[in-house]
């Protein structure tokens, strides 16, 4: 069974349970664990696939080159999709993917990129190669010097002049010429993109606007055509600015890591680029400097502000042996750090890469909008053509007025606001979450979190510290506590299980009894020979199978288990020597986190554990859980998650990384916590909490619901504004310039509304 690998990885010493297995478990392997629930739960269907790992930014295989480019000027997801399709069709290009949210294009090709660059520039965008994730963006011309911005300003100035002359009653060829100049200058970049979309037969809003501008000029409406050209250019400029600002909030993560660092080699300290620093090098970080590389402190002591990685607002005290991360701030004290990861593999680099990849994962609402827009534009073109010619041909109406109405319909029907309504919100929300130490792998998980009503928690290492300590030693048959501990530690010294380590830790300073022929007993405990006699240590199930009558110890075991303690038994096949009780400490903040989730509206919060019923019940009561499942093996946790989902539709599973991979994969959304510095957990979880702060879950749900609300607002507003202007068109009150003003105004409003998600929620 595939889950055997998971349990073996978790429990190499054979104690046989995903959590505190020696204190509980099942009578037979594969028998479902017991479910103790305050509310009844039911069963649900199949498991979903685990998310795929991210691919390398640069690769070279069989002559293929994969290169990443930064593309500027993309202000519309629909336009980006059409550009992606066009790039993918170029000779020598094997694949092309455009991440609209991040403003990135990834292309796998077999030739040079000259044709690729030409195609992007011809489409009206600008691009530059991103050599690595640590690429430092070159100094760009100030925004008012950008060609599109200059053209927009010039068009607006000329249009204002022509309008002023018209208001003063001045007419004639000169004024018409000014309008024509404003039209040509303001519509130039729009026409470039419109022509590119026509050539590729993937018509977009630029083509619609270009058709409207040309049509207005064709019927002598130079002032309206110039106004449309300027307003559309002005709206695009503002929209591009706001989208780039959103993207920059993510790219700025990488700028937090210094480009250079002091490295000690021998007796010399040299300042070198981070790309040239290797694993094992010794980096020197002075007080007040940002740490340049992931590593472990070799010498020194300081407080480190880790807000960029974990979202913690309070600096964390660090000393020798503690891990530190690139991009964090050394508050005081000099540190010498041994590098453990190259710059491109640092936790900060992973976060930046994963966040940008997440922006490319489309949420369900965005997928719907994209499909809608795909069929919407051709329908609009046909409808506009019908309005232009049918009244003239079929009903002998005047051509010019109906042609004008068709142009207005083209402008009104542009799907700009609708198409951009979702991605800008998703990008802003994912960026917000990342700044608070929450990594969301895509819009689909962000939206799913908003509709969650049930959440399941792994106990050990998630709700508790996962580090049990011995609390009581109860010898039987007149033995001593010291003898009992010496024997137990003599066996457990060969084990790496957390319970075994707790027993050995308690025996510090004692002379352990020599043990040989150690063997782990999966799901039960362990055995070894001491003084020629086989000794066993493990859970009650082990000793029951050995034939012991445990009636005499039942009261003592029950009393400790009612306090949330795990009880190990020690003895031979014929005689029980005593009991060792130990407890796992509940993590600080776990109870408050559960309370916050209840306040957030979650109906059902469940704990999953390998502990026996009494231990699980005690901890569940302490934390305020709605239900708990006890005595679970990994496959049983999967079944428990499925049952919860059957009753509540969707369920979030929270665990401490890859150890809970089966259940995390089964849940609607899998959340791994405390993954700072953990490559595997970062890659596999749907959502990753960088610290062990479970309080972030309530913030995540609040953010998700706010995001979903704003997306719905944007979609409704985008459609409503279209309907209003269609009514104005029918009533004869709509004009070209008013239509484009409304269209671009709607695009800007939905963009600004989405950008509200960049702010911290109250």
XYZ file of C-alpha atoms in Angstrom:
762
model
C 0.000 0.000 0.000
C 1.228 3.464 -0.864
C 0.646 4.722 2.677
C 3.253 2.305 4.074
C 5.987 4.594 2.765
C 4.444 7.544 4.549
C 4.182 5.749 7.889
C 7.697 4.320 7.598
C 9.099 7.764 6.889
C 7.264 9.163 9.899
C 8.010 6.246 12.193
C 11.342 4.621 11.301
C 11.615 2.880 14.647
C 8.401 0.991 14.405
C 6.309 2.609 17.093
C 3.811 2.481 14.314
C 1.595 5.509 14.539
C 1.586 8.875 12.918
C 1.361 10.648 16.259
C 1.870 9.292 19.792
C 1.496 5.727 18.621
C 2.762 4.020 21.736
C -0.161 5.372 23.673
C -2.817 4.192 21.305
C -3.487 2.586 17.974
C -5.483 -0.210 16.483
C -5.999 -3.824 17.316
C -5.104 -4.808 13.764
C -3.156 -3.095 11.004
C -5.515 -1.523 8.512
C -8.502 -1.388 10.837
C -9.957 2.121 10.810
C -9.173 4.214 13.857
C -11.846 5.277 16.269
C -13.739 8.468 15.611
C -14.845 10.362 18.691
C -16.935 13.290 17.532
C -19.154 15.729 19.319
C -21.045 15.949 16.022
C -21.619 12.886 13.749
C -19.565 12.650 10.557
C -20.208 10.791 7.334
C -18.175 9.344 4.440
C -17.180 10.921 1.141
C -15.487 9.996 -2.120
C -12.122 9.953 -3.813
C -8.836 11.622 -3.140
C -7.505 14.344 -5.396
C -4.018 14.383 -6.848
C -1.168 16.035 -5.035
C 0.034 19.305 -6.547
C 2.953 19.107 -8.902
C 6.349 20.446 -7.978
C 7.526 23.624 -9.605
C 9.932 23.427 -12.517
C 13.306 25.095 -12.878
C 13.423 28.615 -14.285
C 16.258 27.760 -16.678
C 16.702 24.358 -18.317
C 18.621 22.875 -21.212
C 17.483 19.548 -22.636
C 18.080 18.202 -26.129
C 18.887 21.651 -27.523
C 15.892 23.346 -25.929
C 16.364 26.580 -24.021
C 13.828 27.849 -21.515
C 14.101 31.576 -20.901
C 12.083 33.921 -18.742
C 11.286 37.474 -19.856
C 9.716 40.449 -18.129
C 7.009 41.932 -20.354
C 5.798 45.444 -19.570
C 2.654 47.123 -20.810
C 0.291 44.165 -20.337
C -2.858 45.653 -18.866
C -5.416 43.083 -20.006
C -5.513 39.351 -19.345
C -7.321 38.677 -22.624
C -4.610 40.521 -24.590
C -1.928 38.561 -22.727
C -3.643 35.267 -23.598
C -3.743 36.191 -27.278
C -0.070 37.221 -27.233
C 0.777 33.881 -25.618
C -1.025 32.043 -28.417
C 0.803 34.065 -31.049
C 4.234 33.484 -29.469
C 3.575 29.744 -29.180
C 2.918 29.595 -32.936
C 6.311 31.095 -33.880
C 8.879 28.875 -35.663
C 11.313 27.310 -33.195
C 9.087 27.915 -30.170
C 8.122 24.694 -28.394
C 6.009 26.330 -25.696
C 5.131 29.763 -24.377
C 3.426 30.717 -21.134
C 2.525 34.238 -20.071
C 1.893 34.954 -16.408
C -0.270 38.054 -16.677
C -0.345 38.679 -12.938
C 3.449 38.675 -12.641
C 4.136 40.267 -16.046
C 6.388 37.336 -17.005
C 6.716 35.216 -20.123
C 8.410 31.800 -20.118
C 9.418 30.497 -23.539
C 11.022 27.197 -24.543
C 12.663 27.522 -27.959
C 15.335 26.024 -30.170
C 16.429 29.183 -32.012
C 17.570 32.655 -30.985
C 14.934 35.016 -29.651
C 15.171 37.721 -32.345
C 11.820 36.820 -33.909
C 10.310 36.511 -30.445
C 11.435 40.027 -29.474
C 10.218 41.437 -32.786
C 6.785 39.857 -32.310
C 6.373 41.218 -28.783
C 7.472 44.714 -29.801
C 5.186 44.596 -32.842
C 2.296 43.778 -30.521
C 2.984 47.008 -28.640
C 4.734 45.652 -25.539
C 8.263 45.896 -24.181
C 10.344 43.009 -22.887
C 13.690 42.168 -21.342
C 15.385 38.911 -20.437
C 15.348 37.835 -16.810
C 18.700 36.147 -16.373
C 17.859 34.754 -12.952
C 15.466 35.278 -10.100
C 18.022 37.728 -8.707
C 17.882 39.836 -11.853
C 18.113 43.484 -10.866
C 15.751 45.471 -13.053
C 17.625 48.043 -15.114
C 16.872 51.702 -14.555
C 13.882 52.531 -16.688
C 12.932 55.937 -18.075
C 10.593 57.754 -15.740
C 6.959 56.993 -16.426
C 6.304 60.318 -18.094
C 9.078 59.548 -20.617
C 7.613 56.217 -21.685
C 6.623 56.346 -25.419
C 2.996 55.409 -24.726
C 2.738 57.962 -21.951
C 4.311 60.667 -24.120
C 1.866 59.829 -26.922
C -1.066 59.985 -24.505
C 0.002 63.366 -23.110
C 0.561 64.760 -26.617
C -2.807 63.448 -27.794
C -4.573 64.939 -24.782
C -2.880 68.320 -25.218
C -3.789 68.531 -28.912
C -7.345 67.348 -28.217
C -7.774 69.978 -25.493
C -6.534 72.677 -27.884
C -8.893 71.596 -30.658
C -11.823 71.372 -28.240
C -11.111 74.848 -26.890
C -11.047 76.254 -30.417
C -14.361 74.547 -31.203
C -15.962 75.956 -28.061
C -14.799 79.437 -29.146
C -16.584 78.908 -32.472
C -13.437 78.441 -34.531
C -13.868 75.740 -37.190
C -12.280 74.736 -40.467
C -9.493 72.477 -41.740
C -7.036 73.598 -39.056
C -9.247 72.413 -36.198
C -10.104 69.214 -38.057
C -6.365 68.678 -38.559
C -5.782 69.043 -34.828
C -8.450 66.437 -34.121
C -6.860 64.167 -36.735
C -3.434 64.586 -35.108
C -4.863 63.779 -31.676
C -6.568 60.725 -33.168
C -3.430 59.441 -34.908
C -1.081 60.057 -31.979
C -3.452 58.729 -29.308
C -4.543 55.729 -31.360
C -1.141 54.711 -32.731
C -0.240 52.110 -30.075
C -3.820 50.877 -29.946
C -3.794 50.404 -33.717
C -0.491 48.476 -33.529
C -1.994 45.998 -31.106
C -5.274 45.895 -32.989
C -3.464 45.091 -36.244
C -1.450 42.367 -34.515
C -4.634 40.787 -33.164
C -6.244 40.948 -36.624
C -3.258 39.284 -38.282
C -3.394 36.429 -35.776
C -7.203 36.224 -36.079
C -7.503 36.612 -32.296
C -9.448 39.832 -32.090
C -9.217 41.758 -28.828
C -10.335 45.054 -27.341
C -7.556 46.939 -29.168
C -9.054 45.846 -32.480
C -12.531 46.858 -31.324
C -11.294 50.308 -30.317
C -9.274 50.728 -33.501
C -12.344 49.850 -35.561
C -14.384 52.403 -33.591
C -11.763 55.146 -34.088
C -11.396 54.487 -37.825
C -15.164 54.281 -38.200
C -15.656 57.628 -36.473
C -13.115 59.243 -38.783
C -14.760 57.612 -41.811
C -18.097 59.299 -41.109
C -16.468 62.648 -40.330
C -16.718 62.468 -36.518
C -13.107 63.559 -36.027
C -13.706 65.040 -32.593
C -15.368 61.852 -31.316
C -12.681 59.648 -32.856
C -9.924 61.757 -31.257
C -11.701 61.661 -27.886
C -12.054 57.877 -28.069
C -8.365 57.498 -28.996
C -7.198 59.722 -26.138
C -9.503 58.285 -23.458
C -8.594 54.720 -24.369
C -4.865 55.530 -24.356
C -5.218 57.422 -21.074
C -7.141 54.554 -19.494
C -4.546 52.034 -20.649
C -1.743 54.180 -19.241
C -3.401 54.377 -15.827
C -4.326 50.701 -15.902
C -0.793 49.675 -16.831
C 0.569 51.843 -14.016
C -1.733 50.278 -11.414
C -1.050 46.722 -12.597
C 2.714 47.309 -12.608
C 2.431 48.703 -9.085
C 0.682 45.514 -8.004
C 3.317 43.342 -9.691
C 6.129 45.360 -8.184
C 4.828 44.631 -4.688
C 5.783 40.995 -5.351
C 9.040 41.660 -7.219
C 10.171 43.919 -4.385
C 10.521 40.793 -2.220
C 13.749 39.928 -3.994
C 15.093 43.440 -3.593
C 15.089 42.897 0.187
C 18.055 40.545 -0.141
C 21.365 42.406 -0.589
C 23.051 41.980 -3.957
C 26.434 41.578 -2.240
C 27.732 40.258 1.067
C 30.942 40.167 3.109
C 32.546 36.715 2.914
C 35.447 35.583 5.093
C 38.001 33.344 3.403
C 41.003 32.660 5.586
C 41.896 35.930 7.284
C 40.425 38.148 4.564
C 36.932 39.586 4.258
C 35.769 40.298 0.712
C 32.510 41.793 -0.528
C 31.242 39.702 -3.437
C 27.944 39.252 -5.356
C 25.545 36.781 -3.750
C 25.446 34.746 -6.966
C 29.122 33.891 -6.395
C 28.677 32.755 -2.790
C 28.634 28.969 -2.352
C 27.347 26.552 0.243
C 29.714 26.381 3.209
C 31.065 29.927 2.780
C 31.207 32.110 5.892
C 29.172 35.324 5.536
C 29.649 38.278 7.878
C 26.572 40.364 8.733
C 27.050 43.594 10.654
C 24.424 45.219 12.941
C 21.643 46.911 10.980
C 22.388 45.005 7.749
C 20.104 42.630 5.927
C 21.166 39.007 5.790
C 22.108 38.060 2.237
C 22.014 34.243 2.348
C 20.174 31.390 4.046
C 22.399 29.747 6.607
C 23.143 28.752 10.185
C 24.757 31.071 12.727
C 28.359 30.027 13.329
C 29.087 32.696 15.939
C 27.383 35.738 17.395
C 24.025 36.585 18.923
C 21.374 39.027 17.725
C 17.682 39.754 17.266
C 16.587 39.179 13.671
C 13.489 40.756 12.133
C 12.003 37.934 10.014
C 8.872 39.778 8.875
C 9.810 39.376 5.196
C 9.753 35.577 5.539
C 7.391 34.723 8.380
C 5.264 37.847 8.774
C 6.298 38.105 12.447
C 6.354 41.712 13.591
C 8.574 41.051 16.634
C 12.291 40.299 16.079
C 13.399 36.786 17.037
C 16.454 36.162 19.222
C 19.060 34.140 17.325
C 22.236 32.485 18.543
C 24.767 29.830 17.460
C 23.096 26.960 15.594
C 19.911 28.851 14.726
C 18.817 29.146 11.076
C 18.556 32.556 9.396
C 17.083 33.569 6.049
C 18.079 35.887 3.228
C 16.233 39.203 3.267
C 15.782 39.330 7.049
C 17.205 42.213 9.100
C 19.964 41.819 11.675
C 18.872 44.223 14.420
C 22.015 44.256 16.578
C 25.174 42.258 17.084
C 27.560 40.945 14.432
C 26.827 37.488 13.022
C 28.965 34.937 11.230
C 26.757 32.678 9.126
C 27.618 29.428 7.360
C 25.739 29.388 4.054
C 23.395 26.406 3.571
C 21.705 27.388 0.294
C 22.773 29.183 -2.846
C 21.130 32.532 -3.546
C 18.745 31.166 -6.188
C 17.567 28.452 -3.776
C 17.065 30.626 -0.695
C 13.751 30.647 1.125
C 13.150 34.219 -0.064
C 13.836 33.214 -3.681
C 11.456 30.276 -3.322
C 8.748 32.504 -1.886
C 9.120 35.020 -4.701
C 9.082 32.265 -7.321
C 6.106 30.449 -5.801
C 4.068 33.634 -5.412
C 4.621 34.577 -9.049
C 3.702 31.049 -10.140
C 0.595 31.226 -7.969
C -0.532 34.328 -9.840
C -0.651 32.265 -13.027
C -2.995 29.693 -11.475
C -6.479 30.795 -12.457
C -9.281 30.847 -9.938
C -12.636 29.283 -10.924
C -14.207 32.718 -11.398
C -11.335 33.770 -13.675
C -11.654 30.600 -15.739
C -15.331 31.381 -16.243
C -14.586 34.966 -17.288
C -11.865 33.816 -19.717
C -14.187 31.328 -21.398
C -16.928 33.950 -21.519
C -14.616 36.537 -23.129
C -13.420 34.013 -25.723
C -16.881 33.794 -27.265
C -18.042 37.253 -26.282
C -15.836 39.314 -28.627
C -16.878 37.569 -31.899
C -20.536 37.859 -30.882
C -20.082 41.584 -30.242
C -18.452 42.079 -33.649
C -21.330 40.316 -35.392
C -23.889 42.310 -33.388
C -22.148 45.611 -34.137
C -21.942 44.769 -37.842
C -25.647 43.968 -37.790
C -26.499 47.289 -36.165
C -24.367 49.103 -38.746
C -25.802 47.599 -41.929
C -29.099 45.785 -41.293
C -31.271 48.910 -40.708
C -29.698 50.467 -43.816
C -30.110 47.382 -46.009
C -33.341 45.886 -44.705
C -35.305 48.957 -43.597
C -33.733 51.668 -45.785
C -32.630 53.726 -42.767
C -29.897 56.357 -43.054
C -26.477 54.709 -43.012
C -24.443 57.209 -40.928
C -26.538 57.208 -37.698
C -26.748 53.413 -37.542
C -23.093 53.043 -38.430
C -22.336 55.394 -35.526
C -24.555 53.328 -33.219
C -22.641 50.225 -34.265
C -19.378 51.933 -33.316
C -20.813 52.859 -29.926
C -21.865 49.238 -29.426
C -18.304 48.128 -30.206
C -16.903 50.410 -27.530
C -19.579 49.630 -24.946
C -19.107 45.911 -25.399
C -15.326 45.830 -24.857
C -14.742 43.226 -22.103
C -11.788 45.093 -20.543
C -13.230 45.558 -17.054
C -14.721 42.075 -16.940
C -11.514 40.350 -18.019
C -9.311 42.206 -15.539
C -11.786 42.053 -12.636
C -10.525 38.725 -11.251
C -6.737 38.585 -11.877
C -5.988 41.962 -10.294
C -7.845 40.886 -7.152
C -6.074 37.528 -7.001
C -2.644 39.106 -7.512
C -3.244 41.681 -4.784
C -4.562 39.108 -2.302
C -1.716 36.636 -2.878
C 0.763 39.469 -2.393
C -0.981 40.526 0.816
C -0.855 36.978 2.170
C 2.837 36.543 1.323
C 3.730 39.676 3.273
C 2.038 38.131 6.313
C 3.889 34.827 6.109
C 1.179 32.932 4.197
C 1.976 31.404 0.811
C -1.052 30.571 -1.348
C -0.269 28.414 -4.384
C -2.998 29.817 -6.639
C -6.304 31.597 -6.986
C -8.212 28.321 -6.813
C -7.048 27.728 -3.226
C -7.674 31.347 -2.302
C -11.273 31.082 -3.468
C -11.778 27.661 -1.878
C -10.718 28.971 1.540
C -13.537 31.498 1.416
C -16.180 28.770 1.239
C -14.729 26.469 3.891
C -16.942 25.425 6.807
C -14.828 22.598 8.245
C -11.152 22.353 9.199
C -9.150 19.358 10.426
C -5.899 19.623 12.405
C -3.185 17.068 12.900
C -2.385 17.093 16.618
C 1.295 16.372 17.065
C 3.540 19.167 15.876
C 0.556 21.245 14.787
C -1.682 21.839 17.789
C 1.038 20.629 20.155
C 4.797 21.099 20.257
C 5.398 17.493 19.228
C 8.056 17.109 21.924
C 6.671 14.885 24.714
C 8.281 14.880 28.166
C 8.105 12.189 30.839
C 5.864 13.279 33.719
C 5.321 10.137 35.800
C 7.140 6.823 36.420
C 4.995 4.182 38.109
C 6.866 0.953 39.039
C 4.888 -2.157 39.918
C 5.687 -5.194 42.100
C 7.939 -3.204 44.462
C 10.438 -2.132 41.778
C 12.081 1.299 41.854
C 11.428 4.194 39.492
C 15.160 4.414 38.738
C 15.391 0.732 37.745
C 12.306 1.098 35.570
C 13.719 4.174 33.804
C 17.156 2.567 33.321
C 15.578 -0.435 31.609
C 13.209 1.631 29.485
C 15.964 4.008 28.349
C 18.270 1.040 27.686
C 15.799 -0.139 25.052
C 14.746 3.251 23.703
C 18.313 4.537 23.241
C 18.311 2.753 19.865
C 15.138 4.458 18.688
C 14.600 7.857 17.091
C 10.898 8.025 17.897
C 9.812 11.187 19.816
C 8.480 9.109 22.737
C 11.712 7.134 22.878
C 13.769 10.334 22.903
C 11.626 11.630 25.792
C 12.415 8.488 27.838
C 16.136 8.757 27.082
C 16.131 12.481 27.919
C 14.584 11.706 31.323
C 17.375 9.240 32.039
C 20.196 11.772 31.683
C 22.798 11.154 34.417
C 21.798 7.509 34.922
C 23.731 4.442 33.845
C 21.535 2.697 31.283
C 21.121 -1.044 31.274
C 22.857 -2.718 28.355
C 20.456 -3.983 25.714
C 21.005 -6.141 22.611
C 18.917 -7.472 19.722
C 16.755 -4.346 19.530
C 13.697 -4.631 17.273
C 10.999 -2.083 16.487
C 7.425 -3.393 16.607
C 5.336 -1.477 14.087
C 2.274 0.097 15.672
C 3.102 -1.251 19.122
C 6.538 -0.309 20.473
C 9.907 -2.059 20.683
C 11.749 -4.950 22.326
C 15.353 -5.847 23.285
C 17.260 -8.266 25.486
C 18.476 -6.992 28.880
C 20.443 -9.341 31.124
C 19.433 -12.268 28.913
C 15.729 -11.507 29.245
C 13.495 -10.122 26.481
C 11.951 -6.827 27.568
C 9.095 -5.004 25.847
C 8.092 -1.342 25.904
C 5.005 -0.025 24.137
C 1.286 0.531 24.223
C -1.453 -1.464 25.888
C -2.222 -3.307 22.647
C 1.285 -4.800 22.621
C 0.924 -6.230 26.126
C -2.590 -7.476 25.477
C -1.256 -9.444 22.499
C 1.492 -10.804 24.753
C -1.269 -12.260 26.912
C -1.183 -9.845 29.854
C -4.237 -9.121 31.961
C -4.029 -5.326 32.294
C -6.894 -5.005 34.761
C -4.569 -4.121 37.634
C -3.055 -1.193 35.740
C -6.279 0.012 34.099
C -7.137 2.567 36.786
C -3.684 4.176 36.750
C -3.602 4.259 32.958
C -7.058 5.783 32.740
C -6.222 8.485 35.278
C -3.188 9.651 33.308
C -4.884 9.376 29.939
C -7.772 11.496 31.202
C -5.158 14.204 31.789
C -4.071 14.001 28.150
C -0.976 11.922 28.818
C 0.396 9.007 26.809
C 1.219 5.872 28.812
C 3.948 3.354 27.909
C 4.122 -0.063 29.551
C 7.375 -1.871 30.322
C 7.738 -5.557 31.086
C 8.448 -9.067 29.863
C 6.130 -11.538 28.195
C 5.163 -12.783 31.664
C 5.378 -9.788 33.958
C 4.487 -6.086 33.830
C 7.224 -3.991 35.470
C 5.570 -0.571 35.379
C 4.162 2.417 33.548
C 5.771 5.581 32.156
C 3.446 8.536 31.506
C 4.365 11.462 29.293
C 2.620 14.522 27.930
C 2.910 16.646 24.819
C 2.701 20.390 25.441
C -0.112 22.238 23.708
C 1.334 24.897 21.445
C 0.938 28.440 22.702
C -1.820 30.135 20.747
C -3.558 26.938 19.574
C -6.658 27.550 21.692
C -6.883 31.194 20.594
C -6.513 30.114 16.968
C -9.431 27.672 17.311
C -11.544 30.380 18.950
C -10.678 32.823 16.147
C -11.740 30.252 13.545
C -15.061 29.767 15.298
C -15.562 33.545 15.313
C -14.746 33.549 11.589
C -17.785 31.321 11.066
C -16.321 27.814 10.764
C -18.925 25.266 11.794
C -16.772 22.221 12.425
C -13.172 22.104 13.714
C -11.704 18.626 14.194
C -8.513 17.139 15.653
C -6.901 14.023 14.135
C -4.453 11.982 16.219
C -2.914 8.563 16.736
C -3.466 8.892 20.491
C -5.998 6.756 22.289
C -9.459 8.045 23.127
C -8.760 9.443 26.595
C -5.643 11.396 25.595
C -7.328 12.769 22.473
C -10.477 13.735 24.388
C -8.512 15.623 27.035
C -6.615 17.720 24.488
C -9.704 18.284 22.326
C -11.597 19.623 25.354
C -8.674 21.845 26.295
C -8.560 23.394 22.811
C -12.328 23.743 22.312
C -12.543 21.360 19.355
C -15.921 20.368 17.943
C -14.769 16.785 17.391
C -11.736 14.515 17.390
C -10.622 11.310 15.697
C -8.331 9.032 17.697
C -6.088 5.991 17.131
C -5.445 6.892 13.482
C -2.830 5.548 11.105
C -2.056 7.678 8.001
C -4.683 5.951 5.852
C -7.237 6.476 8.616
C -6.596 10.224 8.541
C -7.443 10.153 4.850
C -10.733 8.403 5.617
C -11.476 10.905 8.386
C -10.919 13.854 6.069
C -13.221 12.243 3.518
C -15.945 11.781 6.141
C -15.717 15.418 7.189
C -15.939 16.518 3.556
C -19.025 14.338 3.102
C -20.768 16.239 5.859
C -19.526 19.757 5.080
C -18.722 19.770 1.372
C -15.191 21.150 1.645
C -12.531 20.705 4.286
C -9.122 22.223 5.023
C -6.453 19.942 6.485
C -3.702 21.572 8.557
C -0.520 19.615 9.257
C 3.164 20.093 9.964
C 4.461 19.452 6.458
C 5.123 16.305 4.449
C 4.409 13.966 7.371
C 0.710 14.559 6.828
C 0.946 14.434 3.025
C -1.828 11.857 2.435
C -4.434 13.781 4.426
C -3.210 17.133 3.078
C -3.636 15.831 -0.462
C -7.121 14.472 0.240
C -8.478 17.731 1.666
C -9.957 20.483 -0.489
C -7.041 22.669 0.628
C -3.941 21.338 2.370
C -2.174 23.756 4.726
C 1.368 23.025 5.916
C 2.648 25.060 8.845
C 6.088 26.049 10.046
C 7.663 25.499 6.631
C 10.281 28.290 6.671
C 13.414 26.646 5.322
C 11.575 23.440 4.349
C 11.869 22.989 0.577
C 9.579 19.962 0.304
C 6.737 21.434 2.355
C 6.928 24.700 0.424
C 6.589 22.842 -2.855
C 3.860 20.357 -1.932
C 1.367 22.287 0.200
C -1.564 24.182 -1.330
C -1.107 26.836 1.359
C 2.006 27.211 3.515
C 2.297 29.044 6.832
C 5.897 30.135 7.225
C 5.709 29.942 11.041
C 3.866 27.809 13.593
C 1.367 30.628 14.200
C -2.053 29.037 13.675
C -3.625 32.449 14.252
C -2.823 33.227 10.610
C -5.538 30.788 9.504
C -8.343 33.122 10.597
C -6.639 35.969 8.704
C -6.375 33.736 5.633
C -10.083 32.912 5.726
C -10.953 36.578 6.200
C -8.706 37.521 3.261
C -10.203 34.789 1.087
C -13.759 35.887 1.783
C -12.849 39.528 1.172
C -11.222 38.553 -2.129
C -14.234 36.569 -3.268
C -16.507 39.454 -2.315
C -14.441 41.961 -4.306
C -14.295 39.639 -7.324
C -18.095 39.366 -7.280
C -18.375 43.155 -6.930
C -16.076 43.650 -9.911
C -17.891 41.160 -12.131
C -21.334 42.525 -11.254
C -20.178 46.118 -11.752
C -18.533 45.285 -15.105
C -21.690 43.666 -16.449
C -24.012 46.289 -14.959
C -22.154 49.182 -16.583
C -22.499 47.432 -19.961
C -26.233 46.969 -19.504
C -26.720 50.616 -18.507
C -24.932 51.866 -21.605
C -26.811 49.455 -23.829
C -30.019 51.035 -22.514
C -28.556 54.480 -23.232
C -27.710 53.304 -26.750
C -31.254 52.081 -27.318
C -32.619 55.403 -26.065
C -30.252 57.307 -28.391
C -28.294 59.026 -25.601
C -24.980 57.144 -25.842
C -21.988 58.683 -27.608
C -18.616 57.266 -28.555
C -16.565 59.321 -26.128
C -18.990 58.676 -23.274
C -18.901 54.934 -24.008
C -15.110 54.753 -23.950
C -15.030 56.920 -20.832
C -17.382 54.487 -19.119
C -15.485 51.433 -20.376
C -12.051 52.607 -19.257
C -13.508 54.099 -16.094
C -14.985 50.710 -15.247
C -11.608 49.039 -15.880
C -9.855 51.469 -13.587
C -12.480 51.146 -10.876
C -12.319 47.341 -10.796
C -8.515 47.552 -10.755
C -8.486 49.994 -7.844
C -11.143 47.956 -6.061
C -8.998 44.845 -6.410
C -5.908 46.706 -5.206
C -7.658 47.328 -1.881
C -6.674 43.751 -1.089
C -3.032 44.831 -0.915
C -3.775 46.540 2.396
C -3.791 44.657 5.687
C -7.301 43.637 6.700
C -8.625 45.003 9.952
